[in-house]
Short mmCIF file of C-alpha atoms and ligand atoms in Angstrom, two decimals:
data_model
loop_
_atom_site.label_atom_id
_atom_site.label_comp_id
_atom_site.label_asym_id
_atom_site.label_seq_id
_atom_site.Cartn_x
_atom_site.Cartn_y
_atom_site.Cartn_z
CA MET A 1 0.00 0.00 0.00
CA HIS A 2 1.29 3.43 -0.91
CA GLY A 3 0.53 6.87 0.50
CA THR A 4 -1.16 8.22 -2.65
CA ARG A 5 -3.02 7.03 -5.71
CA ILE A 6 -0.27 8.20 -8.06
CA LEU A 7 2.37 6.22 -6.15
CA GLU A 8 0.13 3.14 -6.51
CA GLU A 9 0.08 3.76 -10.26
CA ALA A 10 3.83 4.37 -10.38
CA ASP A 11 4.36 1.05 -8.54
CA ARG A 12 2.15 -0.73 -11.09
CA LEU A 13 4.09 0.76 -14.01
CA MET A 14 7.50 0.03 -12.51
CA THR A 15 6.43 -3.58 -11.97
CA VAL A 16 5.39 -3.85 -15.66
CA CYS A 17 8.61 -2.13 -16.79
CA ASN A 18 10.72 -4.35 -14.56
CA SER A 19 9.39 -7.37 -16.45
CA CYS A 20 9.79 -5.74 -19.86
CA ARG A 21 13.08 -3.80 -19.54
CA TYR A 22 12.94 -2.63 -23.15
CA CYS A 23 13.80 0.97 -22.12
CA GLU A 24 16.79 0.25 -19.93
CA GLY A 25 19.19 2.17 -22.18
CA LEU A 26 17.15 5.37 -22.32
CA CYS A 27 17.92 7.03 -18.99
CA ALA A 28 18.80 6.46 -15.33
CA VAL A 29 15.24 5.58 -14.24
CA PHE A 30 15.16 2.08 -15.70
CA PRO A 31 18.58 0.85 -14.44
CA ALA A 32 17.69 2.27 -10.97
CA MET A 33 14.34 0.48 -11.15
CA GLU A 34 16.07 -2.81 -12.08
CA MET A 35 18.05 -2.69 -8.83
CA ARG A 36 14.77 -3.15 -6.95
CA ARG A 37 12.18 -5.91 -6.71
CA ALA A 38 9.70 -3.92 -4.63
CA PHE A 39 9.13 -0.16 -4.41
CA SER A 40 8.61 1.88 -1.25
CA ASP A 41 7.14 5.41 -1.42
CA GLY A 42 10.70 6.74 -1.09
CA ASP A 43 11.89 4.55 -4.01
CA LEU A 44 9.09 5.82 -6.25
CA ASN A 45 9.77 9.45 -5.33
CA TYR A 46 13.43 8.80 -6.07
CA LEU A 47 12.62 7.33 -9.51
CA ALA A 48 10.17 10.18 -10.21
CA ASN A 49 12.86 12.77 -9.53
CA LEU A 50 15.41 10.84 -11.56
CA CYS A 51 13.12 11.14 -14.61
CA HIS A 52 13.89 14.12 -16.86
CA ALA A 53 10.55 13.91 -18.68
CA CYS A 54 12.14 13.43 -22.11
CA GLY A 55 9.12 11.38 -23.26
CA ALA A 56 11.19 8.71 -25.06
CA CYS A 57 9.83 5.77 -23.04
CA TYR A 58 6.26 6.73 -23.95
CA VAL A 59 7.00 6.90 -27.67
CA ASP A 60 9.00 3.64 -27.58
CA CYS A 61 6.53 1.70 -25.42
CA GLN A 62 4.44 -1.07 -26.99
CA PHE A 63 2.13 -0.93 -23.96
CA SER A 64 1.29 2.78 -24.02
CA PRO A 65 -2.39 3.75 -24.61
CA PRO A 66 -4.58 2.51 -26.23
CA HIS A 67 -2.99 -0.76 -25.05
CA GLU A 68 -4.88 -2.14 -22.05
CA PHE A 69 -1.72 -1.97 -19.88
CA ASN A 70 -2.02 1.82 -20.22
CA VAL A 71 1.69 2.45 -19.57
CA ASN A 72 2.51 6.15 -19.46
CA VAL A 73 5.72 6.52 -17.48
CA PRO A 74 6.51 10.22 -18.21
CA LYS A 75 3.11 11.51 -17.13
CA THR A 76 2.83 9.27 -14.07
CA LEU A 77 6.32 10.21 -12.87
CA ALA A 78 5.62 13.92 -13.60
CA ILE A 79 2.58 13.84 -11.31
CA ALA A 80 4.45 11.82 -8.65
CA ARG A 81 7.31 14.32 -8.90
CA ALA A 82 5.03 17.31 -8.43
CA GLU A 83 3.35 15.62 -5.47
CA SER A 84 6.78 14.88 -3.99
CA TYR A 85 7.56 18.63 -3.99
CA ALA A 86 4.49 19.15 -1.81
CA ALA A 87 5.20 16.09 0.36
CA TYR A 88 8.71 17.28 1.28
CA ALA A 89 8.00 21.04 1.35
CA TRP A 90 8.71 23.01 4.51
CA PRO A 91 6.50 24.21 6.10
CA ARG A 92 4.01 21.70 4.71
CA ALA A 93 1.07 24.12 4.92
CA PHE A 94 2.44 26.27 2.06
CA ALA A 95 3.00 23.48 -0.43
CA GLY A 96 -0.55 22.81 -1.61
CA VAL A 97 -1.32 26.50 -2.04
CA PHE A 98 1.24 26.76 -4.83
CA ALA A 99 0.29 23.61 -6.71
CA ARG A 100 -2.52 25.17 -8.73
CA ASN A 101 -2.09 28.90 -8.10
CA GLY A 102 1.68 29.25 -8.27
CA LEU A 103 1.76 31.84 -11.04
CA VAL A 104 -0.99 34.01 -9.56
CA ILE A 105 0.60 33.93 -6.09
CA SER A 106 4.05 34.79 -7.48
CA LEU A 107 2.69 37.72 -9.49
CA ILE A 108 0.64 39.04 -6.55
CA ALA A 109 3.71 38.80 -4.26
CA ALA A 110 5.89 40.62 -6.84
CA LEU A 111 3.37 43.40 -7.45
CA SER A 112 2.65 43.81 -3.71
CA VAL A 113 6.31 44.33 -2.83
CA ALA A 114 6.83 46.61 -5.85
CA ALA A 115 3.73 48.63 -4.92
CA PHE A 116 4.92 48.91 -1.31
CA ILE A 117 8.36 50.26 -2.34
CA PHE A 118 6.77 52.49 -4.99
CA GLY A 119 4.12 53.85 -2.57
CA PHE A 120 6.58 54.35 0.27
CA ALA A 121 8.95 56.34 -1.97
CA ALA A 122 6.07 58.30 -3.58
CA VAL A 123 4.69 59.38 -0.21
CA HIS A 124 8.12 60.04 1.26
CA ASP A 125 9.60 62.08 -1.61
CA ARG A 126 8.23 61.99 -5.17
CA GLN A 127 11.47 63.46 -6.45
CA VAL A 128 13.32 60.35 -5.28
CA LEU A 129 10.92 58.13 -7.22
CA PHE A 130 10.72 60.07 -10.48
CA GLY A 131 14.01 62.02 -10.43
CA VAL A 132 17.08 61.20 -12.51
CA HIS A 133 19.84 59.70 -10.37
CA THR A 134 23.26 58.78 -11.70
CA GLY A 135 26.63 57.71 -10.34
CA PRO A 136 27.55 55.43 -7.42
CA GLY A 137 24.75 54.97 -4.89
CA ALA A 138 22.00 56.06 -7.34
CA PHE A 139 19.89 52.94 -6.60
CA TYR A 140 20.00 53.61 -2.87
CA GLN A 141 18.16 56.91 -3.27
CA LEU A 142 15.02 54.80 -3.57
CA MET A 143 15.82 52.45 -0.70
CA PRO A 144 18.86 52.64 1.61
CA HIS A 145 21.40 49.88 0.92
CA ASN A 146 21.14 48.40 4.42
CA ALA A 147 17.33 48.16 4.22
CA MET A 148 17.58 46.55 0.76
CA ALA A 149 20.28 44.10 1.93
CA ALA A 150 18.29 43.19 5.08
CA LEU A 151 15.04 42.62 3.14
CA PHE A 152 16.65 40.39 0.52
CA ALA A 153 18.93 38.57 2.95
CA ALA A 154 15.80 37.66 4.99
CA ALA A 155 13.93 36.44 1.87
CA PHE A 156 16.96 34.51 0.57
CA GLY A 157 17.71 33.09 4.03
CA TYR A 158 14.12 31.88 4.35
CA ALA A 159 14.32 30.22 0.92
CA ILE A 160 17.58 28.46 1.83
CA VAL A 161 16.20 27.15 5.16
CA ALA A 162 13.01 25.89 3.46
CA LEU A 163 15.00 24.25 0.65
CA VAL A 164 17.44 22.57 3.05
CA MET A 165 14.57 21.22 5.17
CA GLY A 166 12.85 19.89 2.03
CA VAL A 167 15.89 18.19 0.54
CA ARG A 168 16.76 16.72 3.95
CA ALA A 169 13.33 15.06 4.13
CA PHE A 170 13.68 13.84 0.53
CA TRP A 171 17.18 12.47 1.11
CA ARG A 172 16.04 10.61 4.23
CA ASP A 173 13.10 9.09 2.39
CA ILE A 174 15.18 7.82 -0.54
CA GLY A 175 18.06 6.71 1.71
CA GLU A 176 17.73 2.96 1.48
CA PRO A 177 19.35 0.70 0.47
CA VAL A 178 22.68 2.54 0.26
CA GLY A 179 22.34 4.57 3.48
CA MET A 180 22.58 8.29 4.11
CA LYS A 181 26.24 8.90 3.42
CA THR A 182 27.64 9.73 0.03
CA ASP A 183 31.16 10.14 -1.28
CA ALA A 184 33.20 12.48 -3.47
CA LYS A 185 33.10 10.18 -6.51
CA SER A 186 29.29 9.97 -6.52
CA LEU A 187 29.01 13.72 -6.02
CA LEU A 188 31.39 14.38 -8.92
CA GLN A 189 29.46 12.00 -11.19
CA ALA A 190 26.17 13.70 -10.22
CA PHE A 191 27.64 17.15 -10.94
CA ARG A 192 28.74 15.90 -14.36
CA ASP A 193 25.36 14.33 -15.17
CA ALA A 194 23.44 17.41 -13.95
CA GLY A 195 25.79 19.86 -15.72
CA GLU A 196 25.35 18.02 -19.03
CA LEU A 197 21.62 17.26 -18.45
CA ARG A 198 22.68 13.79 -19.48
CA TYR A 199 19.28 12.16 -19.26
CA LEU A 200 17.31 14.83 -21.07
CA ASP A 201 17.91 13.40 -24.52
CA GLY A 202 15.85 10.21 -24.74
CA GLY A 203 18.90 7.96 -24.76
CA GLY A 204 20.77 10.15 -27.26
CA VAL A 205 18.18 10.99 -29.91
CA GLY A 206 16.70 14.11 -28.27
CA CYS A 207 13.66 15.10 -26.31
CA PHE A 208 10.11 14.36 -27.47
CA ASN A 209 7.86 17.38 -27.44
CA GLU A 210 5.13 16.80 -29.95
CA GLY A 211 4.63 13.89 -32.29
CA GLU A 212 7.14 11.10 -32.63
CA ARG A 213 10.12 13.09 -33.94
CA PRO A 214 12.67 13.86 -31.24
CA GLU A 215 14.28 17.27 -30.97
CA ASP A 216 16.82 18.64 -28.55
CA ARG A 217 15.69 22.17 -27.90
CA ARG A 218 14.39 21.61 -24.34
CA LYS A 219 17.92 20.62 -23.38
CA LEU A 220 19.28 23.84 -24.90
CA TYR A 221 16.64 25.97 -23.13
CA HIS A 222 17.37 24.23 -19.81
CA HIS A 223 21.08 24.97 -20.28
CA LEU A 224 20.42 28.64 -21.08
CA THR A 225 18.18 28.94 -18.01
CA PHE A 226 20.52 27.15 -15.63
CA TYR A 227 23.73 28.89 -16.71
CA GLY A 228 21.87 32.24 -16.99
CA PHE A 229 20.73 31.81 -13.38
CA MET A 230 24.25 30.95 -12.22
CA LEU A 231 25.74 33.97 -14.04
CA CYS A 232 23.17 36.30 -12.42
CA PHE A 233 23.93 34.75 -9.04
CA ALA A 234 27.67 35.30 -9.69
CA ALA A 235 26.94 38.94 -10.66
CA THR A 236 25.13 39.45 -7.32
CA CYS A 237 28.02 37.87 -5.37
CA VAL A 238 30.64 40.02 -7.17
CA GLY A 239 28.50 43.14 -6.59
CA THR A 240 28.30 42.29 -2.87
CA LEU A 241 32.09 41.88 -2.70
CA TYR A 242 32.54 45.20 -4.52
CA HIS A 243 30.26 46.89 -1.99
CA TYR A 244 31.70 45.46 1.22
CA LEU A 245 35.34 44.80 0.30
CA LEU A 246 36.10 47.59 -2.18
CA ALA A 247 33.53 50.15 -0.96
CA ARG A 248 32.28 50.54 -4.56
CA GLU A 249 28.54 51.23 -4.80
CA ALA A 250 26.15 50.18 -7.59
CA PRO A 251 25.29 50.98 -10.31
CA TYR A 252 28.47 49.98 -12.13
CA ALA A 253 29.65 50.81 -15.65
CA TRP A 254 28.51 48.45 -18.45
CA TRP A 255 32.03 46.96 -18.76
CA ASP A 256 32.40 46.22 -15.03
CA LEU A 257 32.31 42.54 -13.99
CA PRO A 258 28.93 42.49 -12.18
CA VAL A 259 27.23 44.13 -15.18
CA VAL A 260 28.96 41.86 -17.74
CA LEU A 261 28.01 38.73 -15.74
CA GLY A 262 24.48 40.04 -15.14
CA THR A 263 23.97 40.93 -18.80
CA LEU A 264 25.16 37.52 -20.06
CA GLY A 265 23.05 35.79 -17.39
CA GLY A 266 20.10 38.04 -18.22
CA ILE A 267 20.26 37.02 -21.90
CA GLY A 268 20.25 33.35 -20.80
CA LEU A 269 17.30 34.00 -18.48
CA LEU A 270 15.32 35.68 -21.24
CA THR A 271 15.91 33.12 -23.98
CA GLY A 272 15.93 29.93 -21.84
CA PRO A 273 12.66 30.45 -19.93
CA ALA A 274 10.94 31.85 -23.05
CA GLY A 275 11.95 28.69 -24.95
CA LEU A 276 10.85 26.44 -22.08
CA LEU A 277 7.47 28.15 -21.80
CA ALA A 278 6.94 27.90 -25.56
CA ALA A 279 7.99 24.23 -25.54
CA LYS A 280 5.64 23.55 -22.61
CA TRP A 281 2.79 25.20 -24.49
CA ARG A 282 3.42 23.03 -27.56
CA ARG A 283 4.10 19.82 -25.69
CA ASP A 284 1.81 16.87 -26.22
CA PRO A 285 -0.56 16.92 -23.18
CA VAL A 286 -0.34 13.14 -23.00
CA LEU A 287 3.24 13.52 -21.66
CA VAL A 288 2.75 16.16 -19.00
CA ASP A 289 0.98 16.86 -15.72
CA THR A 290 -1.67 19.24 -17.04
CA GLN A 291 -3.12 19.84 -13.55
CA ARG A 292 -0.06 21.75 -12.37
CA TYR A 293 0.77 24.07 -15.24
CA GLY A 294 0.49 27.02 -12.79
CA MET A 295 3.20 25.81 -10.44
CA ASP A 296 5.34 24.63 -13.32
CA ALA A 297 5.07 27.88 -15.23
CA ALA A 298 5.37 30.16 -12.18
CA PHE A 299 9.09 29.68 -11.55
CA THR A 300 9.97 29.85 -15.26
CA MET A 301 7.87 32.99 -15.66
CA MET A 302 9.41 34.61 -12.56
CA LEU A 303 12.90 33.94 -13.92
CA PHE A 304 11.89 35.54 -17.22
CA LEU A 305 10.39 38.58 -15.43
CA THR A 306 13.45 38.93 -13.17
CA SER A 307 15.63 39.15 -16.23
CA LEU A 308 13.23 41.37 -18.18
CA THR A 309 12.92 43.94 -15.37
CA GLY A 310 16.69 43.72 -14.68
CA MET A 311 17.56 44.37 -18.34
CA ALA A 312 15.04 47.23 -18.52
CA LEU A 313 16.66 48.73 -15.42
CA LEU A 314 20.09 48.43 -17.04
CA LEU A 315 18.87 50.19 -20.20
CA TRP A 316 16.94 53.01 -18.50
CA ARG A 317 18.84 53.41 -15.22
CA GLU A 318 19.93 56.95 -16.11
CA THR A 319 16.42 58.21 -16.81
CA ALA A 320 13.37 59.12 -14.71
CA ALA A 321 12.11 55.53 -15.23
CA MET A 322 14.83 54.19 -12.90
CA GLY A 323 12.79 54.49 -9.66
CA PRO A 324 9.64 52.66 -10.84
CA LEU A 325 11.73 50.05 -12.69
CA LEU A 326 13.88 49.38 -9.63
CA ALA A 327 10.74 49.00 -7.44
CA LEU A 328 9.34 46.51 -9.96
CA HIS A 329 12.61 44.56 -10.27
CA LEU A 330 12.99 44.32 -6.48
CA GLY A 331 9.40 43.11 -6.16
CA VAL A 332 9.94 40.37 -8.75
CA VAL A 333 13.23 39.22 -7.15
CA PHE A 334 11.62 39.15 -3.70
CA ALA A 335 8.71 37.05 -5.01
CA LEU A 336 11.15 34.73 -6.80
CA PHE A 337 13.01 34.08 -3.55
CA ILE A 338 10.02 33.41 -1.31
CA THR A 339 8.24 31.16 -3.84
CA MET A 340 11.39 29.20 -4.78
CA PRO A 341 10.96 26.39 -2.21
CA TYR A 342 7.38 25.62 -3.39
CA GLY A 343 7.70 25.58 -7.14
CA LYS A 344 9.71 24.20 -10.01
CA PHE A 345 13.03 25.37 -8.57
CA VAL A 346 13.11 22.38 -6.23
CA HIS A 347 13.05 19.97 -9.17
CA GLY A 348 16.68 20.87 -9.94
CA ILE A 349 17.72 20.23 -6.35
CA TYR A 350 15.79 16.99 -5.86
CA ARG A 351 16.95 15.76 -9.24
CA PHE A 352 20.55 16.44 -8.28
CA ALA A 353 20.05 14.55 -4.99
CA ALA A 354 18.52 11.66 -6.98
CA LEU A 355 21.53 11.66 -9.33
CA VAL A 356 23.89 11.48 -6.33
CA ARG A 357 21.90 8.50 -5.02
CA TYR A 358 21.99 6.86 -8.46
CA ALA A 359 25.77 7.33 -8.81
CA ARG A 360 26.19 5.85 -5.33
CA GLU A 361 23.97 2.86 -6.09
CA ARG A 362 25.82 2.10 -9.30
CA GLN A 363 29.12 2.31 -7.55
CA MET A 364 28.00 -0.06 -4.78
CA THR A 365 26.60 -2.57 -7.26
CA GLY A 366 29.70 -2.38 -9.46
CA HIS A 367 28.07 -0.65 -12.45
CA SER A 368 30.38 2.38 -12.70
S1 SF4 B 401 7.93 1.95 -20.78
FE1 SF4 B 401 6.98 0.29 -21.92
S2 SF4 B 401 8.57 -0.47 -23.30
FE2 SF4 B 401 9.57 0.77 -21.72
S3 SF4 B 401 10.20 -0.70 -20.15
FE3 SF4 B 401 8.19 0.11 -19.56
S4 SF4 B 401 6.73 -1.35 -20.40
FE4 SF4 B 401 8.67 -1.70 -21.43
S1 SF4 B 402 10.47 10.19 -19.75
FE1 SF4 B 402 12.63 10.01 -20.38
S2 SF4 B 402 13.76 10.34 -18.47
FE2 SF4 B 402 11.65 9.86 -17.87
S3 SF4 B 402 11.61 7.66 -17.53
FE3 SF4 B 402 11.03 8.01 -19.67
S4 SF4 B 402 12.95 7.84 -20.85
FE4 SF4 B 402 13.49 8.14 -18.68
#
């Protein structure tokens, strides 16, 4: 007996697949499945998060609908995966709220914070909001640096605590049979697999989006999004070092390192999420969890809006539009941080943890 209906279905499918084994070369899910004879809830959540939703096993399967076995591994694991985000979320009460309304909640949070900063500045001193400010410290006319740093450190700190609590619960649940400890070799292998998105190519042919012809663009869009995010994070870290170590205040010149990193990252975060959203829109509904489009799309959309408002701020930072644009950008970044532990962001973290477990299992069973 499993905790949910979808885990019951995932168990049924894994039992069918374990007898068939036709797809064992496609990705990590099938070899990991073959190491088991029975599946606990933790095992199924592990397999669900190991799946990259490439769709290849649906297209290749002789038992997919209309066959009476009704085998649809990508969709079943997508639903199990989404439910696992809620099951491991911290605090639990917030998880369900985001499942269907993720995009609306994220947008309301972003606009609320932006409106608060905008209103506060407008009431306090309209000239600060609509004036032209240039040179070091221009951004802090709208909001003092310490207040800005405290607000975002609190939001980021909350996101980190919630994410750590979630991944801890996930890791505990998927712990058997190899135990809780991991090692450097497994970690390195997982970093390599995650960095290359190794299992997002249907065993080498590409990802299935619509129809039966594979294409590889989802992998490209994922790469643009991931490396765009990392470059923007690096830009923020360098900017923080500039501020505290070199006493150099933002905004910086276009050729300065934080701006170069932020611009390259921003381009990645515009093109990657736009491509992912378009691919999601076109994707065959038979492969995806159509009930949770909101949660799925929310994080991708927030990344896109973070980049869009950041790039607009870069372009118009020396005009009277700077104040309203900065308020909007800060609102979007704040909303991105506080919604991160309850949306699609966690899929990257749980998937990485699943890849570490997989590398460890292979090592212990002599497969690597
Ligand atoms: S998805 Fe279909 S073809 Fe692939 S292993 Fe499972 S039952 Fe076999
Ligand atoms: S959808 Fe792709 S990654 Fe997921 S189980 Fe099937 S082949 Fe593996």
